[in-house]
């Protein structure tokens, strides 16, 4: 289960604001990186970088340990790295360096798509990495400074990225891309080399509001396959059909593809037959890196949950230094629900997963609160349990007509997608306003920064989820109708909720229509 990169000052830099010069950039202020993939074997980038406007004293590497693969010159002077930084001899408001990055050698050394991962065989070679690996960071960080990245590749090679295009690009991917300086440390995934590219189209994001403007004709997912994944045309069609189904199910949930454009990098892994791991990087536009077993069968792909989980993240804003539990909790809660709604899971399988996993968040919810826990499982499953509680309350108050998802769609409609940083409190306000009750506000106060117990056993019992060693059974119970509405909201209206004695929730069922 991949962590979506958290955006925060320090190790991770907020897209919205961060420590740096308070000076407002002028119209002519910018950094411009000219990136050229060198011809020949391997994957060496030659980069010319110039920054004008703010005072720049150095350029820094994003990842520790990568200095041996990078050489930097200021004029004719070769600069030496110190603590990941290359100090300039002539700091100023108009600085220029040139440098080379041996991404191929770096990828062979690390084989990690969060630094660099290099693959080659008889069909070709390619390297995938975050753009932050090869875009050196100007220091002090000039927040708000526009950055242009011009990329060129030799004939026969391709470049693909999640970065936002700044104008037209060629079929090879050569062209210009745009981001802000503070986005460089979380700049999204990119790949150079022998790449197979397919573009899938979906209904446009609901943030377009039905407008027929540029970028609102449809949502696109560019599927980039690295060498070794293409064992046969039939296998390629299977992979592509799986991606299409997964993205379509997420688009159905978000009532349109969540973002105007995203990229998906499929990275093959030898001697594996499953989907292994995935992660989203959101800046300046989102991309997903996904490790997929070379020997994955149609059945394994159909059983995958990771791609739906990562695609779901595209529809939720990024948070700066907070909200990891909410972000991951949402994707963990809704992934099985989304798959059930398109027929890839049964209702019983959804509740079996919840019943056997959500207890992992109970200790953190009772003691530190979810913001304070370092427990990986608690972040995901404690967050998912809070989302379940919110969804239950929303469905209860509306007799099933509205759920937490309706409030989330309103956030997305207002532009809150993965590449935008929101405060968690602002997401809470929009959701609660749309639902007409302070549902998330109360739950956030109760479980985010302080401890409060949850009686999960009673919650499941009231929903009619009977747990045993062999699994679970769905039985008649006070909130059994409510349980069905959580997974299949279209069934709402077949029963009406009433209050049971003592304040507990009960159901007064009317005949099914």
Short mmCIF file of C-alpha atoms in Angstrom, two decimals:
data_model
loop_
_atom_site.label_atom_id
_atom_site.label_comp_id
_atom_site.label_asym_id
_atom_site.label_seq_id
_atom_site.Cartn_x
_atom_site.Cartn_y
_atom_site.Cartn_z
CA UNK A 1 0.00 0.00 0.00
CA UNK A 2 1.84 3.10 -1.22
CA UNK A 3 2.14 6.31 0.73
CA UNK A 4 1.14 9.34 -1.25
CA UNK A 5 3.95 11.85 -0.75
CA UNK A 6 3.08 14.28 2.04
CA UNK A 7 3.67 17.93 1.22
CA UNK A 8 5.26 19.99 3.95
CA UNK A 9 8.09 22.43 4.56
CA UNK A 10 11.39 20.74 5.31
CA UNK A 11 11.84 17.31 3.83
CA UNK A 12 8.74 17.74 1.70
CA UNK A 13 7.85 21.20 0.45
CA UNK A 14 4.35 22.60 0.35
CA UNK A 15 2.98 23.52 -3.03
CA UNK A 16 1.20 26.49 -1.50
CA UNK A 17 3.89 28.19 0.58
CA UNK A 18 7.11 27.45 2.41
CA UNK A 19 10.10 29.08 4.04
CA UNK A 20 11.93 31.23 1.53
CA UNK A 21 12.26 34.79 0.30
CA UNK A 22 9.18 36.88 0.97
CA UNK A 23 9.88 38.81 -2.24
CA UNK A 24 7.00 38.54 -4.73
CA UNK A 25 8.35 37.29 -8.06
CA UNK A 26 8.25 39.81 -10.90
CA UNK A 27 6.92 38.89 -14.33
CA UNK A 28 10.44 38.28 -15.65
CA UNK A 29 11.61 36.19 -12.69
CA UNK A 30 11.97 32.49 -13.42
CA UNK A 31 14.15 29.42 -13.50
CA UNK A 32 14.63 27.71 -16.84
CA UNK A 33 16.03 24.18 -17.10
CA UNK A 34 17.02 22.92 -20.56
CA UNK A 35 17.23 19.13 -20.30
CA UNK A 36 18.69 16.96 -23.06
CA UNK A 37 18.84 13.19 -23.08
CA UNK A 38 22.29 12.34 -24.43
CA UNK A 39 22.51 9.98 -27.39
CA UNK A 40 24.04 6.56 -26.88
CA UNK A 41 23.72 3.83 -24.28
CA UNK A 42 22.57 4.50 -20.74
CA UNK A 43 20.52 7.54 -19.74
CA UNK A 44 22.65 10.64 -19.21
CA UNK A 45 20.98 14.04 -18.96
CA UNK A 46 22.74 17.27 -19.86
CA UNK A 47 21.08 20.21 -18.13
CA UNK A 48 21.54 23.95 -18.49
CA UNK A 49 19.85 25.83 -15.61
CA UNK A 50 19.44 29.58 -15.20
CA UNK A 51 17.56 31.40 -12.43
CA UNK A 52 16.78 35.12 -12.58
CA UNK A 53 15.21 37.33 -9.93
CA UNK A 54 15.72 35.96 -6.41
CA UNK A 55 19.10 35.66 -4.72
CA UNK A 56 20.45 32.15 -5.36
CA UNK A 57 23.48 30.86 -3.42
CA UNK A 58 23.50 27.16 -4.32
CA UNK A 59 21.74 24.27 -6.03
CA UNK A 60 20.87 21.11 -4.11
CA UNK A 61 20.25 17.43 -4.76
CA UNK A 62 16.90 16.08 -3.60
CA UNK A 63 18.08 12.56 -2.66
CA UNK A 64 21.04 11.74 -0.40
CA UNK A 65 23.65 9.49 -1.93
CA UNK A 66 23.13 10.65 -5.51
CA UNK A 67 26.10 13.08 -5.68
CA UNK A 68 28.42 10.48 -7.31
CA UNK A 69 26.10 10.45 -10.32
CA UNK A 70 25.92 14.24 -10.75
CA UNK A 71 28.56 16.72 -11.96
CA UNK A 72 27.94 20.48 -11.79
CA UNK A 73 29.83 23.36 -13.41
CA UNK A 74 29.59 27.09 -12.84
CA UNK A 75 31.23 28.43 -15.95
CA UNK A 76 34.37 26.32 -16.30
CA UNK A 77 34.56 25.53 -12.58
CA UNK A 78 33.56 22.05 -11.42
CA UNK A 79 31.64 22.43 -8.16
CA UNK A 80 31.89 19.92 -5.30
CA UNK A 81 28.86 18.75 -3.34
CA UNK A 82 28.66 19.46 0.38
CA UNK A 83 25.68 18.05 2.29
CA UNK A 84 23.83 17.61 -1.01
CA UNK A 85 24.42 21.27 -1.99
CA UNK A 86 26.65 22.74 -4.69
CA UNK A 87 27.71 26.18 -3.45
CA UNK A 88 28.06 28.83 -6.16
CA UNK A 89 31.22 30.90 -6.37
CA UNK A 90 29.15 33.85 -7.56
CA UNK A 91 25.78 33.96 -5.80
CA UNK A 92 23.34 36.50 -7.14
CA UNK A 93 20.04 37.32 -8.79
CA UNK A 94 21.04 35.95 -12.19
CA UNK A 95 22.87 32.64 -11.91
CA UNK A 96 23.60 29.86 -14.35
CA UNK A 97 24.99 26.36 -14.05
CA UNK A 98 25.29 23.34 -16.28
CA UNK A 99 25.29 19.80 -15.00
CA UNK A 100 24.98 16.18 -16.03
CA UNK A 101 23.01 13.44 -14.31
CA UNK A 102 23.77 9.79 -15.07
CA UNK A 103 20.26 8.49 -14.48
CA UNK A 104 21.11 5.10 -15.95
CA UNK A 105 23.96 4.43 -13.51
CA UNK A 106 21.91 5.90 -10.66
CA UNK A 107 19.00 3.65 -11.58
CA UNK A 108 21.21 0.57 -11.69
CA UNK A 109 22.53 1.44 -8.23
CA UNK A 110 19.21 2.16 -6.53
CA UNK A 111 16.51 0.37 -8.57
CA UNK A 112 14.03 2.55 -6.67
CA UNK A 113 11.46 4.60 -8.58
CA UNK A 114 11.57 7.26 -5.83
CA UNK A 115 15.20 7.95 -6.80
CA UNK A 116 15.82 6.25 -10.16
CA UNK A 117 15.03 2.82 -11.59
CA UNK A 118 16.71 1.60 -14.78
CA UNK A 119 15.50 -1.33 -16.87
CA UNK A 120 16.87 -2.77 -20.07
CA UNK A 121 16.57 -5.87 -22.25
CA UNK A 122 16.60 -6.78 -25.91
CA UNK A 123 13.48 -4.64 -26.45
CA UNK A 124 15.19 -1.47 -25.22
CA UNK A 125 16.01 0.50 -22.09
CA UNK A 126 14.31 3.14 -19.97
CA UNK A 127 14.69 4.89 -16.63
CA UNK A 128 11.92 6.23 -14.40
CA UNK A 129 12.44 8.70 -11.57
CA UNK A 130 10.83 11.72 -9.95
CA UNK A 131 11.67 14.92 -11.79
CA UNK A 132 13.11 16.07 -8.45
CA UNK A 133 16.02 13.67 -9.02
CA UNK A 134 17.28 15.62 -12.03
CA UNK A 135 15.99 19.14 -11.32
CA UNK A 136 18.50 20.58 -8.85
CA UNK A 137 16.78 22.77 -6.26
CA UNK A 138 17.78 26.46 -6.15
CA UNK A 139 18.60 27.68 -2.62
CA UNK A 140 17.32 29.54 -0.66
CA UNK A 141 14.06 28.14 -1.97
CA UNK A 142 12.34 30.92 -3.96
CA UNK A 143 8.69 30.10 -3.20
CA UNK A 144 6.32 31.11 -5.98
CA UNK A 145 9.05 31.36 -8.61
CA UNK A 146 7.88 29.99 -12.00
CA UNK A 147 9.98 27.17 -13.41
CA UNK A 148 10.15 26.18 -17.06
CA UNK A 149 11.55 22.78 -18.06
CA UNK A 150 12.42 22.31 -21.74
CA UNK A 151 13.11 18.68 -22.66
CA UNK A 152 14.65 17.26 -25.82
CA UNK A 153 15.41 13.62 -26.63
CA UNK A 154 17.30 11.98 -29.52
CA UNK A 155 15.44 10.33 -32.36
CA UNK A 156 13.99 6.98 -31.34
CA UNK A 157 13.72 7.87 -27.64
CA UNK A 158 10.75 9.17 -25.69
CA UNK A 159 10.10 11.28 -22.62
CA UNK A 160 6.94 11.10 -20.56
CA UNK A 161 6.06 12.91 -17.35
CA UNK A 162 3.25 13.94 -15.08
CA UNK A 163 4.49 17.54 -15.19
CA UNK A 164 2.04 20.04 -16.69
CA UNK A 165 2.77 20.77 -20.37
CA UNK A 166 3.40 24.43 -21.15
CA UNK A 167 2.18 24.42 -24.75
CA UNK A 168 2.40 21.71 -27.36
CA UNK A 169 4.75 18.75 -27.15
CA UNK A 170 5.91 16.33 -29.82
CA UNK A 171 5.05 12.65 -29.99
CA UNK A 172 8.45 11.96 -28.41
CA UNK A 173 7.47 14.11 -25.42
CA UNK A 174 9.91 16.87 -26.32
CA UNK A 175 8.55 20.25 -25.32
CA UNK A 176 8.18 22.57 -22.36
CA UNK A 177 6.67 21.87 -18.94
CA UNK A 178 5.83 24.16 -16.04
CA UNK A 179 5.88 24.06 -12.25
CA UNK A 180 6.77 26.31 -9.31
CA UNK A 181 10.12 26.26 -7.52
CA UNK A 182 8.66 24.91 -4.28
CA UNK A 183 7.19 21.99 -6.22
CA UNK A 184 10.58 20.67 -7.31
CA UNK A 185 11.16 18.48 -4.18
CA UNK A 186 7.87 16.69 -4.88
CA UNK A 187 7.99 16.98 -8.67
CA UNK A 188 6.24 14.01 -10.16
CA UNK A 189 7.43 10.87 -11.95
CA UNK A 190 9.03 10.98 -15.39
CA UNK A 191 10.66 8.48 -17.72
CA UNK A 192 13.22 8.57 -20.55
CA UNK A 193 13.97 5.89 -23.10
CA UNK A 194 12.16 3.15 -24.99
CA UNK A 195 8.61 3.63 -23.79
CA UNK A 196 5.26 2.37 -25.01
CA UNK A 197 2.56 4.99 -24.52
CA UNK A 198 -1.23 4.60 -24.60
CA UNK A 199 -3.70 7.37 -23.83
CA UNK A 200 -7.05 6.55 -22.24
CA UNK A 201 -9.92 9.02 -22.14
CA UNK A 202 -12.67 9.37 -19.55
CA UNK A 203 -15.46 11.82 -18.74
CA UNK A 204 -14.06 15.24 -17.73
CA UNK A 205 -13.51 16.20 -14.07
CA UNK A 206 -16.52 17.57 -12.21
CA UNK A 207 -14.37 20.62 -11.41
CA UNK A 208 -14.96 21.61 -15.05
CA UNK A 209 -18.63 22.09 -14.20
CA UNK A 210 -19.65 20.95 -17.66
CA UNK A 211 -17.79 23.86 -19.28
CA UNK A 212 -16.47 23.29 -22.80
CA UNK A 213 -13.16 25.04 -22.29
CA UNK A 214 -9.64 23.83 -23.04
CA UNK A 215 -8.77 20.89 -20.81
CA UNK A 216 -12.40 20.09 -20.07
CA UNK A 217 -13.20 17.95 -23.10
CA UNK A 218 -12.24 14.80 -21.19
CA UNK A 219 -9.89 13.48 -18.55
CA UNK A 220 -6.85 11.62 -19.82
CA UNK A 221 -4.65 8.95 -18.32
CA UNK A 222 -1.39 8.38 -20.16
CA UNK A 223 -0.25 4.80 -19.59
CA UNK A 224 3.52 4.48 -19.96
CA UNK A 225 4.91 0.93 -20.12
CA UNK A 226 8.60 0.30 -19.51
CA UNK A 227 10.53 -2.42 -21.41
CA UNK A 228 9.96 -6.06 -20.38
CA UNK A 229 6.25 -5.53 -19.73
CA UNK A 230 5.36 -6.01 -23.38
CA UNK A 231 5.80 -9.76 -23.71
CA UNK A 232 3.09 -10.04 -26.37
CA UNK A 233 0.32 -7.94 -27.92
CA UNK A 234 -2.20 -10.03 -26.02
CA UNK A 235 -0.49 -9.36 -22.69
CA UNK A 236 -0.37 -5.64 -23.45
CA UNK A 237 -4.10 -5.62 -24.18
CA UNK A 238 -4.74 -7.35 -20.86
CA UNK A 239 -2.73 -4.77 -18.93
CA UNK A 240 -4.42 -1.92 -20.74
CA UNK A 241 -7.90 -3.37 -20.21
CA UNK A 242 -7.17 -3.71 -16.48
CA UNK A 243 -6.07 -0.08 -16.27
CA UNK A 244 -9.18 0.97 -18.22
CA UNK A 245 -11.48 -0.92 -15.85
CA UNK A 246 -9.76 0.41 -12.73
CA UNK A 247 -9.78 4.02 -13.94
CA UNK A 248 -13.39 3.73 -15.12
CA UNK A 249 -14.50 2.52 -11.68
CA UNK A 250 -12.74 5.46 -10.02
CA UNK A 251 -14.20 7.86 -12.60
CA UNK A 252 -17.67 6.54 -11.82
CA UNK A 253 -17.12 7.28 -8.13
CA UNK A 254 -15.83 10.82 -8.79
CA UNK A 255 -18.47 11.44 -11.50
CA UNK A 256 -15.70 12.06 -14.02
CA UNK A 257 -11.97 11.43 -14.11
CA UNK A 258 -10.69 13.31 -11.04
CA UNK A 259 -8.02 15.39 -12.84
CA UNK A 260 -7.64 16.75 -16.37
CA UNK A 261 -4.46 14.75 -16.95
CA UNK A 262 -2.41 12.12 -15.13
CA UNK A 263 0.33 9.68 -16.04
CA UNK A 264 0.68 6.05 -14.98
CA UNK A 265 4.09 4.35 -15.20
CA UNK A 266 3.88 0.56 -15.33
CA UNK A 267 7.18 -0.88 -14.13
CA UNK A 268 7.66 -4.65 -14.63
CA UNK A 269 9.18 -6.85 -11.93
CA UNK A 270 10.73 -10.22 -12.76
CA UNK A 271 9.46 -13.47 -11.25
CA UNK A 272 6.30 -11.90 -9.83
CA UNK A 273 2.71 -12.53 -10.88
CA UNK A 274 0.94 -9.80 -8.89
CA UNK A 275 0.61 -6.04 -8.55
CA UNK A 276 3.19 -5.16 -5.92
CA UNK A 277 3.27 -1.50 -4.93
CA UNK A 278 2.19 1.93 -6.11
CA UNK A 279 2.61 5.58 -5.21
CA UNK A 280 1.34 8.99 -6.31
CA UNK A 281 3.46 12.13 -6.66
CA UNK A 282 1.18 15.13 -7.25
CA UNK A 283 3.28 18.11 -8.44
CA UNK A 284 2.85 19.87 -10.81
CA UNK A 285 0.32 17.39 -12.11
CA UNK A 286 -0.07 13.89 -10.69
CA UNK A 287 1.59 10.69 -11.82
CA UNK A 288 1.52 7.17 -10.42
CA UNK A 289 4.40 4.70 -10.40
CA UNK A 290 3.26 1.08 -10.18
CA UNK A 291 5.32 -2.10 -9.82
CA UNK A 292 3.65 -4.95 -11.72
CA UNK A 293 4.78 -8.56 -11.91
CA UNK A 294 5.87 -9.59 -15.41
CA UNK A 295 3.93 -12.83 -15.02
CA UNK A 296 0.68 -11.28 -13.75
CA UNK A 297 -2.32 -13.14 -15.09
CA UNK A 298 -5.73 -11.74 -15.93
CA UNK A 299 -7.05 -13.21 -12.68
CA UNK A 300 -4.31 -11.47 -10.66
CA UNK A 301 -5.01 -8.17 -12.36
CA UNK A 302 -8.74 -8.52 -11.75
CA UNK A 303 -8.04 -9.15 -8.07
CA UNK A 304 -5.77 -6.09 -7.70
CA UNK A 305 -6.75 -3.27 -5.35
CA UNK A 306 -3.58 -1.13 -5.45
CA UNK A 307 -4.29 0.69 -8.71
CA UNK A 308 -7.80 1.70 -7.60
CA UNK A 309 -6.34 2.93 -4.29
CA UNK A 310 -3.76 5.10 -6.04
CA UNK A 311 -6.17 6.42 -8.66
CA UNK A 312 -8.62 7.38 -5.90
CA UNK A 313 -5.95 9.68 -4.40
CA UNK A 314 -6.11 11.86 -7.52
CA UNK A 315 -9.48 13.23 -6.38
CA UNK A 316 -8.38 14.32 -2.89
CA UNK A 317 -6.35 17.49 -2.12
CA UNK A 318 -2.84 17.20 -0.77
CA UNK A 319 -2.19 18.23 2.83
CA UNK A 320 0.82 20.02 4.28
CA UNK A 321 2.14 18.52 7.53
CA UNK A 322 -1.25 17.09 8.54
CA UNK A 323 -4.05 14.83 7.43
CA UNK A 324 -2.10 11.75 6.32
CA UNK A 325 -4.60 9.59 8.24
CA UNK A 326 -7.52 11.23 6.44
CA UNK A 327 -5.92 11.06 3.01
CA UNK A 328 -4.92 7.40 3.30
CA UNK A 329 -8.02 6.55 5.31
CA UNK A 330 -10.28 7.74 2.50
CA UNK A 331 -8.47 5.66 -0.13
CA UNK A 332 -8.42 2.62 2.17
CA UNK A 333 -12.14 2.91 2.97
CA UNK A 334 -13.42 3.61 -0.52
CA UNK A 335 -11.19 1.28 -2.56
CA UNK A 336 -13.13 -1.92 -1.67
CA UNK A 337 -16.43 -0.03 -1.88
CA UNK A 338 -15.60 1.20 -5.40
CA UNK A 339 -14.66 -2.30 -6.49
CA UNK A 340 -17.88 -3.71 -5.03
CA UNK A 341 -19.96 -1.16 -6.92
CA UNK A 342 -18.57 -2.38 -10.25
CA UNK A 343 -18.89 -6.05 -9.34
CA UNK A 344 -15.27 -6.89 -8.44
CA UNK A 345 -16.07 -7.60 -4.79
CA UNK A 346 -19.15 -8.72 -2.91
CA UNK A 347 -20.72 -6.82 -0.04
CA UNK A 348 -19.65 -9.63 2.27
CA UNK A 349 -16.03 -9.34 1.10
CA UNK A 350 -16.07 -5.60 1.81
CA UNK A 351 -17.26 -6.09 5.38
CA UNK A 352 -14.96 -9.05 5.93
CA UNK A 353 -12.03 -6.76 5.10
CA UNK A 354 -13.30 -3.98 7.35
CA UNK A 355 -14.02 -6.33 10.25
CA UNK A 356 -10.58 -7.93 10.12
CA UNK A 357 -8.53 -4.79 9.49
CA UNK A 358 -10.11 -1.77 11.17
CA UNK A 359 -9.14 -2.90 14.65
CA UNK A 360 -5.55 -1.94 13.69
CA UNK A 361 -6.44 1.72 14.24
CA UNK A 362 -8.11 1.35 17.64
CA UNK A 363 -5.05 1.80 19.88
CA UNK A 364 -3.95 5.02 18.20
CA UNK A 365 -7.49 6.38 18.18
CA UNK A 366 -7.80 5.65 21.88
CA UNK A 367 -4.38 7.01 22.92
CA UNK A 368 -2.44 9.52 20.80
CA UNK A 369 -4.96 10.35 18.10
CA UNK A 370 -4.28 9.65 14.44
CA UNK A 371 -2.14 12.72 13.76
CA UNK A 372 0.35 11.58 16.41
CA UNK A 373 0.75 7.93 15.51
CA UNK A 374 3.76 6.55 13.63
CA UNK A 375 2.05 3.20 13.11
CA UNK A 376 1.61 2.51 9.41
CA UNK A 377 -1.49 0.32 9.85
CA UNK A 378 -3.12 2.77 12.24
CA UNK A 379 -2.78 5.63 9.74
CA UNK A 380 -4.56 3.63 7.04
CA UNK A 381 -7.10 1.65 9.02
CA UNK A 382 -7.73 4.17 11.78
CA UNK A 383 -8.34 6.74 9.05
CA UNK A 384 -10.63 4.29 7.27
CA UNK A 385 -12.60 3.73 10.48
CA UNK A 386 -13.13 7.48 10.91
CA UNK A 387 -14.36 7.60 7.30
CA UNK A 388 -16.75 4.75 8.04
CA UNK A 389 -18.08 6.62 11.08
CA UNK A 390 -18.57 9.75 8.98
CA UNK A 391 -20.29 7.84 6.20
CA UNK A 392 -22.61 6.11 8.66
CA UNK A 393 -23.64 9.43 10.19
CA UNK A 394 -24.19 11.08 6.81
CA UNK A 395 -26.31 8.17 5.58
CA UNK A 396 -28.21 8.01 8.85
CA UNK A 397 -29.15 11.69 8.82
CA UNK A 398 -30.25 11.61 5.18
CA UNK A 399 -32.01 8.23 5.19
CA UNK A 400 -29.33 6.98 2.84
CA UNK A 401 -29.61 9.71 0.23
CA UNK A 402 -26.22 11.31 0.97
CA UNK A 403 -22.91 9.94 2.16
CA UNK A 404 -19.42 11.19 2.90
CA UNK A 405 -18.64 10.79 -0.81
CA UNK A 406 -21.09 13.57 -1.70
CA UNK A 407 -19.15 16.01 0.45
CA UNK A 408 -15.86 14.84 -1.06
CA UNK A 409 -17.20 15.41 -4.55
CA UNK A 410 -18.04 18.97 -3.56
CA UNK A 411 -14.40 19.48 -2.52
CA UNK A 412 -13.30 18.16 -5.91
CA UNK A 413 -15.88 20.32 -7.68
CA UNK A 414 -14.26 23.34 -6.02
CA UNK A 415 -10.85 22.31 -7.37
CA UNK A 416 -9.53 20.24 -4.47
CA UNK A 417 -7.61 17.55 -6.36
CA UNK A 418 -4.22 15.92 -5.71
CA UNK A 419 -2.07 18.72 -7.12
CA UNK A 420 -3.69 21.36 -4.90
CA UNK A 421 -2.79 21.81 -1.24
CA UNK A 422 -5.70 22.41 1.13
CA UNK A 423 -5.83 22.75 4.88
CA UNK A 424 -7.61 19.78 6.44
CA UNK A 425 -9.92 22.24 8.22
CA UNK A 426 -11.03 23.65 4.84
CA UNK A 427 -11.87 20.17 3.54
CA UNK A 428 -13.85 19.54 6.73
CA UNK A 429 -15.79 22.79 6.29
CA UNK A 430 -16.71 22.11 2.67
CA UNK A 431 -17.79 18.52 3.37
CA UNK A 432 -19.84 19.41 6.44
CA UNK A 433 -21.46 22.39 4.74
CA UNK A 434 -22.50 20.20 1.84
CA UNK A 435 -23.84 17.48 4.15
CA UNK A 436 -25.63 20.02 6.36
CA UNK A 437 -24.11 18.86 9.67
CA UNK A 438 -20.71 19.12 11.45
CA UNK A 439 -19.99 15.42 10.96
CA UNK A 440 -16.30 15.59 10.07
CA UNK A 441 -15.67 18.46 12.45
CA UNK A 442 -16.78 16.35 15.43
CA UNK A 443 -14.87 13.27 14.30
CA UNK A 444 -11.72 15.26 13.58
CA UNK A 445 -11.87 16.83 17.05
CA UNK A 446 -12.37 13.42 18.63
CA UNK A 447 -9.77 11.30 16.84
CA UNK A 448 -7.13 13.48 15.14
CA UNK A 449 -5.08 15.03 17.93
CA UNK A 450 -6.41 13.39 21.07
CA UNK A 451 -7.51 9.93 22.07
CA UNK A 452 -11.06 8.63 22.18
CA UNK A 453 -12.20 5.02 22.19
CA UNK A 454 -14.32 3.38 19.49
CA UNK A 455 -16.46 0.33 20.25
CA UNK A 456 -15.82 -1.38 16.92
CA UNK A 457 -17.37 -4.64 18.06
CA UNK A 458 -20.69 -2.95 18.84
CA UNK A 459 -20.54 -0.86 15.68
CA UNK A 460 -20.22 -3.98 13.52
CA UNK A 461 -22.86 -5.83 15.52
CA UNK A 462 -25.38 -3.01 14.99
CA UNK A 463 -24.62 -3.05 11.27
CA UNK A 464 -25.29 -6.79 11.16
CA UNK A 465 -21.68 -7.85 10.61
CA UNK A 466 -21.20 -11.05 12.58
CA UNK A 467 -17.53 -11.95 12.87
CA UNK A 468 -16.06 -15.40 13.45
CA UNK A 469 -12.74 -17.16 12.89
CA UNK A 470 -13.88 -18.38 9.50
CA UNK A 471 -14.97 -14.95 8.30
CA UNK A 472 -18.09 -12.87 8.67
CA UNK A 473 -21.79 -13.24 8.02
CA UNK A 474 -24.21 -10.44 7.18
CA UNK A 475 -27.28 -10.78 9.35
CA UNK A 476 -30.41 -8.87 10.27
CA UNK A 477 -29.65 -6.09 12.76
CA UNK A 478 -30.84 -2.57 13.72
CA UNK A 479 -28.61 -0.92 11.09
CA UNK A 480 -28.54 -3.66 8.44
CA UNK A 481 -30.25 -1.42 5.89
CA UNK A 482 -27.77 1.35 6.64
CA UNK A 483 -24.92 -1.11 6.07
CA UNK A 484 -26.22 -1.84 2.58
CA UNK A 485 -26.56 1.85 1.75
CA UNK A 486 -22.87 2.42 2.52
CA UNK A 487 -21.84 0.03 -0.24
CA UNK A 488 -24.82 0.42 -2.58
CA UNK A 489 -26.25 3.93 -2.12
CA UNK A 490 -28.65 3.42 -5.03
CA UNK A 491 -30.70 1.19 -2.69
CA UNK A 492 -31.53 4.19 -0.47
CA UNK A 493 -35.26 4.93 -0.24
CA UNK A 494 -36.31 1.34 0.38
CA UNK A 495 -36.36 1.93 4.11
CA UNK A 496 -36.57 4.86 6.52
CA UNK A 497 -34.43 5.40 9.59
CA UNK A 498 -35.85 5.97 13.04
CA UNK A 499 -34.31 6.40 16.45
CA UNK A 500 -34.29 3.30 18.61
CA UNK A 501 -34.85 3.56 22.38
CA UNK A 502 -31.87 4.89 24.31
CA UNK A 503 -30.52 6.90 21.39
CA UNK A 504 -29.23 3.92 19.43
CA UNK A 505 -29.88 3.85 15.73
CA UNK A 506 -32.55 1.51 14.48
CA UNK A 507 -34.36 0.87 11.22
CA UNK A 508 -37.99 0.99 10.37
CA UNK A 509 -38.23 -0.89 7.13
CA UNK A 510 -40.86 -0.20 4.53
CA UNK A 511 -41.70 -2.64 1.75
CA UNK A 512 -39.10 -2.77 -1.01
CA UNK A 513 -40.15 -1.09 -4.23
#
